[in-house]
Coordinates of C-alpha atoms in Angstrom, one line a residue:
M293 CA 105.8 93.9 114.2
R294 CA 107.5 93.4 117.5
L295 CA 107.7 89.7 118.4
G296 CA 108.8 88.1 121.7
V297 CA 110.3 84.6 121.8
L298 CA 111.0 82.7 125.0
D299 CA 113.4 79.8 124.6
V300 CA 113.4 77.4 127.6
G301 CA 116.5 75.3 127.1
S302 CA 118.5 72.8 129.1
N303 CA 120.9 75.4 130.5
T304 CA 119.3 78.8 130.0
V305 CA 115.9 80.5 129.6
H306 CA 116.3 83.2 126.9
L307 CA 113.9 85.9 125.9
L308 CA 114.5 87.6 122.6
V309 CA 112.4 90.5 121.4
V310 CA 112.8 91.3 117.7
D311 CA 111.3 93.8 115.2
A312 CA 110.5 92.0 112.0
H313 CA 108.0 91.4 109.2
H314 CA 107.7 88.8 106.6
G315 CA 110.6 88.9 104.1
A316 CA 112.7 91.2 106.4
H317 CA 115.7 90.6 108.6
P318 CA 114.5 90.2 112.2
W319 CA 116.4 92.8 114.2
P320 CA 116.9 92.2 117.9
A321 CA 115.4 94.9 120.2
Y322 CA 116.0 93.3 123.6
S323 CA 117.4 90.2 125.1
E324 CA 117.6 88.7 128.6
K325 CA 118.8 85.4 129.9
A326 CA 118.5 83.4 133.1
E327 CA 120.8 80.4 133.7
L328 CA 118.5 77.9 135.3
R329 CA 120.2 74.6 134.4
L330 CA 116.9 72.8 134.3
A331 CA 118.5 69.6 133.0
E332 CA 120.5 69.4 136.2
R333 CA 117.3 69.8 138.2
I334 CA 115.8 66.5 137.0
G335 CA 115.6 64.2 140.0
S336 CA 116.4 60.5 140.2
D337 CA 112.7 59.8 139.6
G338 CA 112.8 61.6 136.2
E339 CA 110.8 64.6 137.4
L340 CA 111.8 68.3 137.3
T341 CA 112.2 69.1 140.9
K342 CA 110.0 71.7 142.8
A343 CA 113.0 74.0 142.9
G344 CA 113.4 73.7 139.2
A345 CA 109.7 74.3 138.5
D346 CA 109.8 77.3 140.9
A347 CA 112.8 78.8 139.0
L348 CA 111.1 78.2 135.7
C349 CA 107.9 79.9 136.8
E350 CA 109.8 82.9 138.1
A351 CA 111.9 83.2 134.9
A352 CA 108.8 82.8 132.7
A353 CA 106.9 85.5 134.6
K354 CA 109.8 87.9 134.4
A355 CA 110.2 87.3 130.7
H356 CA 106.5 87.8 130.1
D357 CA 106.6 91.1 132.0
S358 CA 109.7 92.2 130.0
A359 CA 108.0 91.4 126.7
A360 CA 105.0 93.4 127.8
N361 CA 107.2 96.3 128.7
Y362 CA 108.7 96.2 125.3
K363 CA 105.3 96.3 123.7
T364 CA 105.5 93.0 121.9
E365 CA 102.5 92.3 119.6
D366 CA 103.0 88.6 119.6
F367 CA 104.6 86.3 122.2
L368 CA 105.9 82.7 121.6
A369 CA 107.3 80.4 124.2
F370 CA 108.8 77.0 123.6
A371 CA 110.8 74.4 125.6
T372 CA 113.3 71.8 124.4
S373 CA 114.9 68.7 125.8
A374 CA 115.0 69.4 129.6
V375 CA 111.3 70.0 129.9
R376 CA 110.5 67.5 127.1
D377 CA 112.4 64.7 129.0
A378 CA 110.9 65.4 132.4
S379 CA 108.3 62.8 133.4
N380 CA 106.2 65.5 135.0
S381 CA 106.4 67.9 132.1
A382 CA 102.6 68.1 131.6
K383 CA 102.2 69.1 135.3
V384 CA 105.0 71.7 135.0
L385 CA 103.6 73.2 131.8
R386 CA 100.2 73.5 133.4
R387 CA 101.7 75.3 136.5
V388 CA 103.6 77.7 134.3
R389 CA 100.5 78.5 132.3
E390 CA 98.3 79.0 135.4
E391 CA 100.9 81.1 137.4
T392 CA 102.4 83.2 134.6
G393 CA 100.0 83.1 131.7
V394 CA 102.9 81.8 129.5
E395 CA 101.8 78.9 127.2
L396 CA 104.9 76.8 126.8
Q397 CA 105.0 74.6 123.7
V398 CA 107.3 71.6 123.9
L399 CA 109.2 71.0 120.7
S400 CA 110.2 67.5 119.6
G401 CA 113.8 66.9 118.7
E402 CA 112.7 66.6 115.0
A403 CA 110.9 69.9 115.2
E404 CA 114.0 71.6 116.6
A405 CA 116.0 70.2 113.7
I406 CA 113.5 71.5 111.2
M407 CA 113.3 75.0 112.7
T408 CA 117.0 75.3 113.0
F409 CA 117.4 74.2 109.4
L410 CA 115.0 76.9 108.2
A411 CA 117.1 79.5 110.0
V412 CA 120.3 78.3 108.5
R413 CA 118.8 78.2 105.0
R414 CA 117.6 81.8 105.3
W415 CA 121.0 82.9 106.6
F416 CA 123.1 81.3 103.8
G417 CA 120.5 81.4 101.0
W418 CA 119.9 79.2 98.0
S419 CA 123.5 79.5 96.8
A420 CA 124.6 77.2 99.7
G421 CA 123.0 74.2 97.8
R422 CA 122.2 71.1 99.8
L423 CA 122.8 71.9 103.4
L424 CA 123.8 69.6 106.3
V425 CA 123.1 71.2 109.7
L426 CA 124.4 70.1 113.1
D427 CA 123.2 71.6 116.4
I428 CA 124.5 70.4 119.7
G429 CA 122.2 71.4 122.5
G430 CA 122.2 70.6 126.2
G431 CA 120.2 67.5 125.9
S432 CA 120.4 66.4 122.2
L433 CA 122.1 66.6 118.9
E434 CA 119.9 67.7 116.1
I435 CA 120.8 66.9 112.5
A436 CA 119.0 68.0 109.3
G437 CA 119.8 68.0 105.6
G438 CA 118.2 69.0 102.4
I439 CA 118.0 71.4 99.4
N440 CA 114.8 73.3 100.3
E441 CA 113.6 75.3 103.3
E442 CA 112.1 72.1 104.7
P443 CA 114.8 69.4 105.2
D444 CA 114.6 66.0 103.6
L445 CA 116.0 64.5 106.7
A446 CA 115.6 65.7 110.3
M447 CA 116.6 63.7 113.3
S448 CA 117.5 64.0 117.0
L449 CA 119.9 61.9 119.0
P450 CA 120.3 62.0 122.8
L451 CA 123.8 63.4 122.6
G452 CA 123.6 66.8 124.2
A453 CA 126.7 68.2 125.8
G454 CA 124.9 68.6 129.2
R455 CA 123.3 65.2 129.2
L456 CA 126.6 63.4 128.3
T457 CA 128.5 65.4 130.9
R458 CA 126.1 64.4 133.7
E459 CA 125.4 60.8 132.6
R460 CA 128.8 59.7 131.2
L461 CA 131.6 62.0 132.3
K462 CA 130.1 62.9 135.7
V463 CA 132.0 66.1 135.9
D464 CA 131.1 69.0 138.2
R465 CA 130.8 72.5 137.0
M466 CA 134.0 73.7 138.6
A467 CA 135.9 70.5 138.9
D468 CA 139.6 70.9 139.8
E469 CA 140.7 67.6 138.2
A470 CA 140.7 66.6 134.6
P471 CA 137.9 64.1 133.6
D472 CA 138.6 60.4 134.2
A473 CA 140.4 59.0 131.1
D474 CA 138.5 55.8 131.1
R475 CA 135.2 57.7 131.1
V476 CA 136.3 59.9 128.2
E477 CA 137.2 56.8 126.2
A478 CA 133.9 55.2 127.0
L479 CA 132.1 58.4 126.0
M480 CA 133.8 58.4 122.7
E481 CA 132.8 54.9 122.0
H482 CA 129.2 55.6 123.0
V483 CA 128.9 58.6 120.8
D484 CA 130.5 56.9 117.8
K485 CA 128.0 54.1 118.1
K486 CA 125.0 56.5 118.3
I487 CA 126.1 58.6 115.3
A488 CA 127.0 55.5 113.2
T489 CA 123.3 54.6 113.3
V490 CA 122.5 57.7 111.1
A491 CA 125.8 58.5 109.4
A492 CA 125.2 56.2 106.3
K493 CA 121.8 57.7 105.6
L494 CA 123.2 61.3 105.8
T495 CA 126.3 60.6 103.6
D496 CA 124.1 58.8 101.0
A497 CA 121.9 61.8 100.8
G498 CA 124.9 64.0 100.0
F499 CA 125.4 67.7 100.9
D500 CA 127.2 70.7 99.5
R501 CA 127.7 72.8 102.6
P502 CA 128.0 71.5 106.2
V503 CA 126.9 74.1 108.8
C504 CA 126.8 74.1 112.6
T505 CA 125.0 76.2 115.1
S506 CA 124.8 76.4 118.9
K507 CA 126.8 77.8 121.8
T508 CA 128.8 74.5 122.0
F509 CA 130.0 74.8 118.4
R510 CA 130.8 78.5 118.8
T511 CA 132.9 77.8 121.8
L512 CA 134.8 75.0 120.1
A513 CA 135.4 77.1 117.0
R514 CA 136.7 79.9 119.2
L515 CA 139.1 77.5 120.9
A516 CA 140.2 76.4 117.4
G517 CA 141.0 80.0 116.4
A518 CA 137.7 81.4 114.9
A519 CA 137.0 85.1 115.3
P520 CA 135.6 86.2 118.7
S521 CA 131.9 87.3 119.1
A522 CA 133.1 90.9 119.3
A523 CA 133.9 90.7 115.6
G524 CA 130.2 90.6 114.8
P525 CA 127.8 88.0 113.4
R526 CA 128.7 88.6 109.7
V527 CA 132.4 87.5 110.0
R528 CA 132.8 84.1 108.5
R529 CA 133.7 81.5 111.0
T530 CA 134.7 78.0 110.2
M531 CA 136.2 75.0 112.0
T532 CA 138.3 72.3 110.5
R533 CA 138.2 68.7 111.6
R534 CA 142.0 68.9 112.3
G535 CA 141.5 72.0 114.5
L536 CA 138.7 70.4 116.4
A537 CA 140.8 67.2 117.0
Q538 CA 143.6 69.4 118.4
V539 CA 141.1 71.1 120.7
L540 CA 139.7 67.8 121.9
S541 CA 143.1 66.3 122.6
F542 CA 143.9 69.4 124.7
I543 CA 140.8 70.0 126.7
R544 CA 140.4 66.3 127.7
H545 CA 143.3 66.9 130.1
I546 CA 142.1 70.2 131.5
P547 CA 139.9 70.7 134.6
A548 CA 136.7 72.5 134.1
S549 CA 137.8 75.2 136.5
K550 CA 140.8 76.1 134.2
L551 CA 138.7 75.8 131.0
A552 CA 136.4 78.4 132.4
A553 CA 139.3 80.9 132.5
M554 CA 139.9 80.6 128.8
E555 CA 138.8 83.2 126.4
G556 CA 135.5 82.3 124.7
V557 CA 134.5 79.7 127.2
S558 CA 131.4 80.4 129.4
T559 CA 132.0 79.8 133.1
G560 CA 128.6 78.1 133.4
R561 CA 129.3 75.7 130.5
A562 CA 133.0 75.0 130.7
H563 CA 132.4 71.5 132.2
Q564 CA 130.2 70.6 129.1
I565 CA 132.7 71.6 126.4
L566 CA 134.6 68.2 126.4
A567 CA 131.4 66.2 125.8
G568 CA 130.4 68.7 123.1
A569 CA 133.8 68.3 121.5
V570 CA 133.5 64.5 121.5
V571 CA 130.1 64.7 119.7
A572 CA 131.3 67.3 117.2
E573 CA 134.5 65.4 116.4
S574 CA 132.6 62.1 115.9
A575 CA 130.0 63.8 113.7
M576 CA 132.6 65.5 111.5
R577 CA 134.7 62.3 111.2
Q578 CA 131.8 59.9 110.5
L579 CA 130.1 62.3 108.1
D580 CA 133.5 63.0 106.4
I581 CA 133.4 66.8 107.0
D582 CA 136.8 68.4 106.7
E583 CA 135.6 72.0 107.4
I584 CA 132.3 73.3 108.7
D585 CA 130.8 76.8 108.7
L586 CA 129.2 78.4 111.8
C587 CA 125.8 80.0 111.5
P588 CA 124.8 82.8 114.0
W589 CA 121.1 81.9 113.5
A590 CA 119.7 78.8 115.1
L591 CA 116.5 77.5 116.7
R592 CA 115.1 80.9 118.0
E593 CA 115.5 82.5 114.7
G594 CA 113.9 79.6 113.0
V595 CA 110.9 79.8 115.3
I596 CA 110.6 83.6 114.5
L597 CA 110.8 83.1 110.8
R598 CA 108.3 80.3 110.8
R599 CA 105.9 82.5 112.8
L600 CA 106.3 85.3 110.4
D601 CA 105.6 83.0 107.5
V602 CA 102.4 81.8 109.2
L603 CA 101.2 85.3 109.9
E604 CA 101.8 86.3 106.3
S605 CA 99.7 83.4 104.9
A606 CA 96.9 83.9 107.4

């Protein structure tokens, strides 16, 4: 079947159309993205602004039309932390539904962790043993671990790269100065305290293979020397704690405008890479991870796989 999945994230709205059936590899047929930065359109009152809601409706309508043009037989749409955290999310979701016909489902942080874990398990298979999966998004850090397709532990912490950049580092997208050193130190302390609240539970559970997903981890791994995206998704990519620490010590002194010019760094997300590096380094250190594998599948693929499972059992 042909399935369309619309992912409304903190930074981008991404439509992915895949050809798949239960038990088969989902093959991408079409992809389109719109960079809306919804998390940056949350006003001081906690609401998604009218401009943000307008942009979301426009992107959802376009994605819905594109999915129809590609003759999708099923269409799923979900939203993560940016919409989840907005105090007017119910109103925004209703407006999107009424104006575009798109029924956006808001995923909890725990649900994100569970779906991402499923994708990673299917990618690496049973031989990977007990998995520990880390996913740094725009608004939150998702962590899941377990031996089965359903994780034994699934949790979400408000440590997204975008959130921390806005709230803690206060860095603009194309800043010409390096982040304030005191703010960086304060951010490191804040992240360490947050991750410490769950680190003992995760290390006590034990794991055989640590894995990471997300654009943030891919960028950090590329800066640490991993293969570029052009090498394809099946090339093994890893990142060591030492390599990450070197990246962190370097980029904390680099303005976002200069980071954006580096190979593998997205212009739109360059200012968020430092916050992401702080979270990744703290997690690897406190969970005693020396080396971590990157998985090309993440939340979207997990949603697709779960949907195929449901259709098969119906």
